[in-house]
Coordinates of C-alpha atoms and ligand atoms in Angstrom, one line a residue:
M27 CA -98.9 43.4 204.9
T28 CA -96.6 46.1 203.4
T29 CA -93.4 47.5 205.0
L30 CA -91.8 50.4 204.8
A31 CA -89.0 48.8 202.7
D32 CA -91.2 47.8 199.9
P33 CA -90.7 49.6 196.8
V34 CA -93.5 51.7 195.5
P35 CA -94.0 53.0 191.8
G36 CA -92.9 56.8 192.0
G37 CA -90.2 55.5 194.6
R38 CA -90.5 55.7 198.4
P39 CA -90.5 58.8 200.0
G40 CA -87.0 60.7 199.8
D41 CA -85.8 57.9 197.3
P42 CA -85.6 59.9 194.1
E43 CA -83.8 62.9 195.9
R44 CA -81.5 60.4 197.8
A45 CA -80.7 58.4 194.3
A46 CA -79.9 61.6 192.6
E47 CA -77.4 62.6 195.3
R48 CA -75.7 59.0 195.3
A49 CA -75.7 59.2 191.4
A50 CA -73.8 62.6 191.7
E51 CA -71.3 61.1 194.3
L52 CA -70.9 58.0 192.2
S53 CA -70.2 60.2 189.1
A54 CA -67.7 62.2 191.1
A55 CA -65.9 59.0 192.3
G56 CA -65.5 58.2 188.4
V57 CA -68.4 55.3 188.4
S58 CA -70.0 54.9 185.3
G59 CA -72.4 52.2 185.7
V60 CA -74.7 50.5 188.3
A61 CA -75.2 46.8 188.3
L62 CA -78.7 45.9 189.7
S63 CA -78.4 42.5 191.0
W64 CA -80.6 39.6 192.0
V65 CA -80.3 35.8 192.4
D66 CA -82.8 33.5 190.9
T67 CA -84.3 30.2 192.0
A68 CA -81.5 27.9 190.7
G69 CA -79.1 30.3 192.5
I70 CA -77.6 32.1 189.6
G71 CA -76.7 35.8 190.2
R72 CA -78.5 37.7 187.4
V73 CA -78.0 41.5 186.7
K74 CA -79.3 44.4 184.5
T75 CA -77.1 47.6 184.6
V76 CA -77.9 51.2 184.3
P77 CA -75.7 54.2 183.5
V78 CA -75.2 56.2 186.5
A79 CA -77.4 59.0 185.2
A80 CA -80.3 56.9 185.0
L81 CA -79.9 55.6 188.7
A82 CA -82.5 58.2 190.1
R83 CA -85.0 57.0 187.4
A84 CA -84.5 53.4 188.4
A85 CA -85.0 54.0 192.1
T86 CA -88.3 55.9 191.0
W87 CA -89.6 53.6 188.5
G88 CA -87.6 50.5 188.5
V89 CA -86.1 48.9 185.5
G90 CA -87.7 46.3 183.4
M91 CA -87.0 42.8 183.4
S92 CA -88.9 39.6 182.4
P93 CA -90.1 37.1 185.0
V94 CA -89.0 34.2 183.1
F95 CA -85.6 33.8 185.0
D96 CA -87.5 32.9 188.0
T97 CA -87.6 29.5 186.2
F98 CA -84.3 29.4 184.6
L99 CA -81.9 26.5 185.0
A100 CA -78.3 27.0 185.7
D101 CA -77.5 26.5 181.9
D102 CA -79.9 29.0 180.8
S103 CA -82.6 26.5 179.4
I104 CA -86.1 27.4 180.9
V105 CA -88.7 25.2 182.6
A106 CA -92.3 26.4 183.4
T107 CA -94.8 26.5 186.2
D108 CA -98.6 27.1 185.8
V109 CA -97.9 30.8 186.1
L110 CA -93.8 31.2 185.5
G111 CA -91.7 30.5 182.5
G112 CA -93.6 31.8 179.6
P113 CA -92.8 34.9 177.3
D114 CA -95.4 37.4 178.7
G115 CA -95.1 39.7 181.4
D116 CA -92.5 42.1 182.8
L117 CA -91.3 43.2 186.2
R118 CA -89.6 46.3 187.8
L119 CA -86.1 45.9 189.4
F120 CA -85.8 48.3 192.2
P121 CA -82.4 49.0 193.8
D122 CA -82.1 49.2 197.5
L123 CA -80.1 52.5 197.9
D124 CA -79.2 51.4 201.5
H125 CA -77.0 48.8 200.1
L126 CA -75.9 50.5 197.1
V127 CA -71.8 50.5 196.9
P128 CA -69.0 51.3 194.3
L129 CA -67.2 48.0 193.4
A130 CA -63.7 48.2 194.5
G131 CA -62.8 45.1 192.2
Q132 CA -64.6 46.4 189.1
P133 CA -63.5 50.2 188.8
G134 CA -66.1 52.3 187.0
W135 CA -69.1 50.1 188.4
A136 CA -71.2 50.2 191.5
W137 CA -73.6 47.5 192.6
A138 CA -77.2 47.4 194.4
P139 CA -79.5 44.5 195.3
V140 CA -83.0 44.9 193.8
D141 CA -86.5 44.0 194.8
R142 CA -88.8 43.1 192.1
I143 CA -92.2 44.4 191.7
T144 CA -95.2 44.0 189.2
Q145 CA -96.0 46.9 186.9
D146 CA -99.1 47.5 189.2
G147 CA -96.5 47.9 192.3
A148 CA -97.4 44.8 193.8
P149 CA -94.5 42.4 195.3
H150 CA -93.5 39.8 192.9
P151 CA -94.5 36.5 194.5
A152 CA -91.1 35.0 193.2
C153 CA -88.9 37.8 194.6
T154 CA -86.7 35.8 197.1
R155 CA -85.4 39.1 198.7
T156 CA -88.9 40.5 199.1
L157 CA -89.8 36.9 200.8
L158 CA -86.9 37.3 203.2
R159 CA -87.3 41.0 204.0
R160 CA -91.1 40.4 204.9
A161 CA -90.3 37.3 206.8
V162 CA -87.8 39.5 208.9
A163 CA -90.4 42.2 209.4
A164 CA -93.3 39.9 210.3
A165 CA -90.9 38.4 213.2
A166 CA -90.1 41.9 214.2
E167 CA -93.7 42.7 215.1
E168 CA -93.2 39.7 217.7
G169 CA -90.1 41.3 219.2
L170 CA -87.8 38.7 217.2
S171 CA -84.9 39.6 215.2
F172 CA -81.8 37.6 213.6
R173 CA -78.2 38.0 213.2
A174 CA -76.9 36.0 210.1
A175 CA -73.5 35.5 208.0
V176 CA -72.9 33.4 205.2
E177 CA -69.3 31.7 204.9
V178 CA -67.8 31.9 201.3
E179 CA -65.6 29.0 200.4
F180 CA -64.0 28.9 197.2
A181 CA -61.4 27.3 195.1
L182 CA -58.9 29.5 193.3
G183 CA -57.7 28.5 189.8
L184 CA -55.4 29.6 187.2
A185 CA -57.2 31.4 184.2
G186 CA -56.7 31.5 180.6
D187 CA -56.8 29.3 177.5
R188 CA -54.2 27.0 178.7
H189 CA -56.3 26.0 181.7
P190 CA -59.8 25.0 180.5
D191 CA -60.5 22.7 183.8
F192 CA -59.6 23.4 187.2
A193 CA -55.7 24.1 187.7
P194 CA -55.2 25.1 191.4
A195 CA -53.6 28.4 191.8
C196 CA -52.0 27.2 195.0
L197 CA -50.1 24.0 195.9
G198 CA -49.6 24.4 199.5
P199 CA -51.2 22.3 202.6
A200 CA -54.6 22.8 203.9
Y201 CA -54.4 26.1 206.2
G202 CA -50.8 26.3 205.3
M203 CA -48.9 29.7 205.4
T204 CA -47.5 28.7 201.9
R205 CA -50.8 29.2 200.5
L206 CA -51.1 32.4 201.6
V207 CA -47.7 33.5 200.3
E208 CA -48.5 31.8 197.0
Q209 CA -51.5 34.1 196.6
S210 CA -50.4 37.0 199.0
D211 CA -51.2 39.8 196.3
F212 CA -54.6 38.4 195.6
G213 CA -55.4 38.0 199.5
A214 CA -54.3 41.6 200.3
D215 CA -56.1 43.0 197.2
L216 CA -59.3 40.9 198.2
L217 CA -59.3 42.4 201.8
R218 CA -58.5 45.9 200.7
A219 CA -61.6 45.5 198.0
L220 CA -63.8 44.2 200.9
A221 CA -62.9 47.0 203.2
A222 CA -63.5 49.7 200.9
Q223 CA -67.0 48.4 200.4
Q224 CA -67.6 48.4 204.0
V225 CA -67.9 44.5 204.3
E226 CA -66.8 43.7 207.8
V227 CA -64.6 40.7 207.1
D228 CA -63.8 38.2 210.1
Q229 CA -61.4 36.1 208.6
L230 CA -59.6 35.0 205.3
H231 CA -57.9 31.7 205.4
P232 CA -56.8 28.7 203.1
E233 CA -59.1 25.9 203.5
Y234 CA -59.0 22.4 203.2
A235 CA -59.6 21.4 199.5
T236 CA -57.5 21.8 196.6
G237 CA -56.9 25.5 195.8
Q238 CA -59.5 26.4 198.5
Y239 CA -59.6 29.4 200.7
E240 CA -62.7 31.2 202.6
V241 CA -64.0 34.6 203.5
S242 CA -66.1 34.9 206.6
V243 CA -67.8 38.2 207.4
A244 CA -69.6 39.7 210.6
A245 CA -73.1 38.9 211.5
A246 CA -75.9 41.3 210.1
D247 CA -79.8 41.2 209.7
P248 CA -80.8 38.4 207.5
V249 CA -81.3 40.5 204.3
A250 CA -77.9 42.6 204.5
A251 CA -76.4 38.8 205.3
A252 CA -77.5 37.5 202.0
D253 CA -77.0 40.7 200.0
R254 CA -73.2 40.6 201.5
S255 CA -72.7 36.9 200.5
V256 CA -73.8 37.9 196.9
L257 CA -71.3 40.8 197.0
V258 CA -68.4 39.0 198.7
R259 CA -68.7 36.4 195.9
E260 CA -68.7 38.9 193.2
T261 CA -65.8 40.6 194.8
V262 CA -63.7 37.5 195.0
R263 CA -64.5 36.8 191.2
A264 CA -63.5 40.3 190.0
V265 CA -60.1 40.5 192.1
A266 CA -59.5 37.0 191.1
Q267 CA -59.9 38.0 187.4
R268 CA -57.6 41.0 187.8
H269 CA -54.7 38.4 189.0
G270 CA -55.2 35.9 186.1
L271 CA -57.3 33.6 188.2
R272 CA -60.7 32.5 188.6
A273 CA -62.7 31.4 191.6
S274 CA -65.1 28.5 191.8
F275 CA -67.9 28.5 194.1
A276 CA -69.5 25.3 192.9
P277 CA -70.3 22.7 195.7
A278 CA -68.0 20.3 193.7
V279 CA -65.0 21.7 192.2
L280 CA -63.3 18.3 191.5
A281 CA -65.6 15.0 191.5
G282 CA -64.6 13.1 194.6
G283 CA -62.9 16.0 196.7
V284 CA -64.0 18.1 199.4
G285 CA -66.3 20.8 198.0
N286 CA -67.2 24.5 198.9
G287 CA -69.6 24.9 201.7
G288 CA -71.7 28.2 202.2
H289 CA -72.5 27.5 205.9
L290 CA -75.0 29.9 207.4
H291 CA -74.6 31.2 210.9
L292 CA -77.9 32.4 212.4
S293 CA -79.1 33.5 215.7
A294 CA -82.5 34.5 217.0
W295 CA -82.8 37.7 219.4
R296 CA -85.7 38.7 221.4
D297 CA -85.7 42.5 222.5
G298 CA -82.2 42.9 222.0
S299 CA -81.2 39.7 223.7
N300 CA -79.6 36.6 222.2
L301 CA -81.8 33.7 223.0
H302 CA -78.7 31.3 222.2
A303 CA -77.0 32.1 225.5
G304 CA -77.8 32.5 229.3
G305 CA -80.6 30.1 229.2
N306 CA -81.3 26.7 231.2
G307 CA -81.7 24.5 228.2
P308 CA -78.7 22.6 226.7
L309 CA -75.5 24.5 226.0
G310 CA -76.9 27.5 227.6
M311 CA -79.7 27.8 225.1
T312 CA -83.1 29.5 226.3
A313 CA -86.2 27.1 225.4
D314 CA -86.9 29.3 222.5
A315 CA -83.4 28.6 221.1
A316 CA -83.5 24.9 221.8
G317 CA -87.1 25.1 219.9
F318 CA -85.6 27.0 217.2
V319 CA -82.8 24.4 216.6
A320 CA -85.3 21.6 216.9
G321 CA -87.4 23.1 214.0
I322 CA -84.6 23.5 212.0
V323 CA -83.3 20.1 212.2
E324 CA -87.0 18.6 211.8
Q325 CA -87.4 20.3 208.4
L326 CA -83.6 19.8 207.2
P327 CA -84.3 16.8 204.8
A328 CA -87.0 19.3 203.1
L329 CA -84.9 22.3 203.5
A330 CA -82.2 20.5 201.4
A331 CA -84.1 21.6 198.2
L332 CA -83.2 25.1 199.3
L333 CA -79.8 24.5 200.9
T334 CA -78.3 21.8 198.6
P335 CA -80.2 22.6 195.4
S336 CA -77.9 21.6 192.5
P337 CA -77.0 18.2 191.3
S338 CA -73.5 19.3 192.1
S339 CA -74.6 19.7 195.7
Y340 CA -74.8 15.7 196.0
L341 CA -71.1 15.2 195.1
R342 CA -70.1 17.5 197.9
M343 CA -72.7 16.1 200.6
Q344 CA -70.6 13.2 201.5
P345 CA -70.0 11.9 205.2
S346 CA -66.8 12.5 206.7
H347 CA -66.0 15.7 204.6
W348 CA -67.3 18.2 207.3
A349 CA -70.4 19.0 204.9
G350 CA -72.8 17.9 207.7
V351 CA -74.8 15.4 205.8
Y352 CA -76.8 13.9 209.2
A353 CA -79.8 15.8 210.3
V354 CA -78.5 16.3 213.8
W355 CA -77.2 19.0 216.0
G356 CA -74.1 18.9 218.1
H357 CA -71.8 21.2 220.2
E358 CA -69.2 22.2 217.7
N359 CA -69.5 19.1 215.8
R360 CA -68.5 19.8 212.2
E361 CA -70.2 16.5 211.1
A362 CA -73.6 17.8 212.2
A363 CA -75.8 19.4 210.0
V364 CA -76.5 21.9 212.8
R365 CA -73.4 23.1 214.7
V366 CA -74.2 24.8 218.0
V367 CA -71.4 27.5 218.6
T368 CA -71.5 28.7 222.2
G369 CA -68.8 31.2 221.8
M370 CA -66.0 32.2 224.2
L371 CA -66.4 32.4 227.9
G372 CA -67.2 36.0 228.7
D373 CA -68.4 36.7 225.2
R374 CA -71.4 34.3 224.8
D375 CA -74.4 36.6 225.0
R376 CA -73.1 38.1 221.7
A377 CA -71.4 35.3 220.0
A378 CA -73.4 32.4 220.8
N379 CA -75.2 31.0 217.3
L380 CA -75.8 28.1 215.2
E381 CA -74.4 27.1 212.2
V382 CA -76.1 25.2 209.4
K383 CA -73.3 23.4 207.7
C384 CA -75.0 21.5 205.0
V385 CA -75.7 24.6 203.0
D386 CA -73.7 25.5 199.7
L387 CA -73.3 28.4 197.5
A388 CA -75.6 27.1 194.8
A389 CA -78.1 28.2 197.3
N390 CA -80.2 31.3 196.6
P391 CA -79.0 32.9 200.1
Y392 CA -82.5 34.9 200.6
L393 CA -84.4 31.6 199.9
A394 CA -82.1 29.5 202.2
L395 CA -82.3 32.0 205.0
A396 CA -86.2 32.4 204.4
G397 CA -86.5 28.7 204.6
V398 CA -84.3 28.1 207.8
I399 CA -85.9 30.8 209.6
A400 CA -89.3 29.6 209.0
A401 CA -88.6 26.2 210.2
G402 CA -86.6 27.6 213.4
L403 CA -89.7 30.2 214.1
D404 CA -92.0 27.1 213.9
G405 CA -89.9 25.1 216.5
L406 CA -89.6 28.2 218.6
R407 CA -93.5 28.2 218.8
R408 CA -94.1 24.7 219.2
R409 CA -91.0 23.9 221.2
P410 CA -90.2 20.1 220.1
E411 CA -87.8 18.2 221.8
P412 CA -84.3 19.0 220.2
G413 CA -83.3 15.2 221.4
P414 CA -79.6 14.8 222.7
P415 CA -76.8 16.6 220.7
V416 CA -74.6 14.4 218.7
S417 CA -70.8 14.1 219.4
G418 CA -68.2 12.7 216.9
D419 CA -68.8 11.5 213.3
P420 CA -72.1 9.9 212.9
A421 CA -70.6 7.8 209.9
A422 CA -68.4 6.2 212.3
L423 CA -71.5 4.6 213.8
D424 CA -73.0 1.2 212.5
E425 CA -76.4 1.6 210.7
A426 CA -78.1 0.0 213.5
E427 CA -76.7 2.5 216.0
R428 CA -77.7 5.6 214.0
H429 CA -81.3 4.1 213.6
R430 CA -81.4 3.6 217.3
R431 CA -80.3 7.0 218.0
G432 CA -82.4 8.6 215.5
I433 CA -79.7 9.8 213.3
R434 CA -81.0 10.4 209.7
R435 CA -78.8 10.9 206.7
L436 CA -79.9 13.9 204.7
P437 CA -81.2 13.4 201.1
R438 CA -78.4 11.7 198.8
T439 CA -80.0 13.1 195.6
L440 CA -81.8 16.1 194.3
P441 CA -85.0 14.1 193.7
E442 CA -85.1 12.9 197.0
A443 CA -84.6 16.4 198.5
V444 CA -87.5 17.7 196.1
D445 CA -89.9 14.9 197.2
A446 CA -89.0 16.0 201.0
F447 CA -89.7 19.7 200.2
A448 CA -92.8 19.0 198.3
A449 CA -94.1 17.2 201.6
S450 CA -93.4 20.0 203.6
S451 CA -96.6 22.2 203.9
L452 CA -94.5 24.6 206.3
L453 CA -92.0 25.5 203.8
R454 CA -94.8 25.7 201.1
D455 CA -96.7 27.9 203.3
A456 CA -93.5 30.1 204.1
L457 CA -92.4 30.3 200.4
G458 CA -96.0 30.8 199.0
D459 CA -97.3 28.6 196.1
V460 CA -95.6 30.5 193.3
L461 CA -92.2 30.1 194.5
A462 CA -92.7 26.7 196.2
D463 CA -93.8 25.6 192.7
A464 CA -90.8 27.3 191.1
V465 CA -88.4 25.3 193.5
V466 CA -89.8 22.1 192.4
A467 CA -89.9 22.7 188.7
V468 CA -86.3 24.3 188.6
R469 CA -84.8 21.4 190.7
R470 CA -86.7 18.6 188.6
G471 CA -85.5 20.4 185.4
E472 CA -82.0 20.7 186.7
H473 CA -81.8 17.1 187.8
A474 CA -83.4 15.8 184.3
R475 CA -80.7 17.7 182.6
V476 CA -77.8 15.7 184.2
Q477 CA -79.2 12.5 185.0
R478 CA -77.3 10.4 182.8
L479 CA -73.9 12.1 183.3
S480 CA -71.0 11.1 185.3
P481 CA -70.0 12.8 188.6
E482 CA -66.9 14.3 186.6
A483 CA -69.4 15.7 183.9
I484 CA -71.8 17.1 186.4
T485 CA -68.7 18.7 188.1
E486 CA -67.9 20.4 185.0
A487 CA -71.2 21.5 184.1
Y488 CA -71.6 23.5 187.3
R489 CA -68.0 24.4 188.0
W490 CA -68.0 27.9 187.0
V491 CA -71.9 29.2 187.1
Y492 CA -72.4 30.2 190.7
Ligands
LIG677 N1 -65.5 22.4 202.8 C1 -66.3 22.0 204.0 C2 -67.8 21.8 203.2 O1 -67.8 21.3 202.1 C3 -66.5 22.8 205.2 C4 -65.1 22.8 205.6 C5 -65.4 23.5 207.3 O2 -65.9 23.1 208.2 O3 -65.0 24.8 207.2 O4 -68.7 22.5 203.7
MG678 MG1 -64.7 26.4 206.1

């Protein structure tokens, strides 16, 4: 199956002309370069840039890049699968002009997410954006669509030689007005930059952990939501730098503390109606939405390899830290991996959705969304029983009671997550062999790198990379 959005050699109809027009606009606005951005299997944002004058050529013929990055680790060492990780071959990066924006936090630059295709014009099997785009297009053929958003939590630290480790940029209490005052100019500049980039922000607030803040944005189609989560992160990073600050998006910023989540909000819709509201099932869910939730909960241990993919992730995944370490669902329960959000009376047909809480920002957002949607769609079709919702903190129950109620703890380590993933034929089918093998190789490689390190050393190794 090809879709109208798939890039083709020579450019999709109209793209070369559109790219030339956009380049002229960008030049007139003082933009010199365009960052062509994508996220690798390890969750690292990678980039190549072209001068504005070369944008039309990039949108027509793509820009070269080695496929080796699909098996890069977060420290830039390389692992291999049977087809990835070698020095051979080249791919073309195609900027998506619909998502091209001038970067308000980096004057002189614009940004566009890319799809990657081979020199023969075929989709690259490890391109996670293409994977998600195609999964969404296939669901649309059945009348199904999705709305998604990724919450971005980050810890703000002081930059500079005097602060090689993490030195929090604010000292006030969680959700404290003091924190907003302490970083008043940064916060206002961040909102200004996001608005200038047409990112519709829902909220910006001080979070719980030391130095932590959060940006949440409006829901969009899943590909746009994943693009936006990358753009929001890069904007936070750039604005922070202009204020002498730096932002950590790592799952664990300080060993033993509450971490950064990247909670994923998602709703499934059929023919324009939200399946999570107005139904006869629990919490007003339709039978489709209940199946969707059940499918996700069932696959959560295997999904951990996509949602919590870093050794740092497992320092965050502690009970009673609101990270959602139990594979259960609950109504507005922040200790459940799937929190069902019903929304405000009167607004439920628009607002009802589910929040996958166990996700962090080491996750490649395209891969995370593709995996969760595949699991949900499987549930929507098979309609397994979602089981009763769980309220309260499962950690407060004793082990025997959790066992009696079928409350499973999500993987406690990265190897456990990889084993669960390797046993899921559903996720392998959804990702395809090339990408599924890359996930396994990269996660095993990441674990091998740090297995003898202390939690403090693991925290340090990943603090600034995501
Ligand atoms: N920081 C928490 C986490 O690690 C989440 C806090 C919240 O519920 O917003 O996911
Ligand atoms: Mg939060």
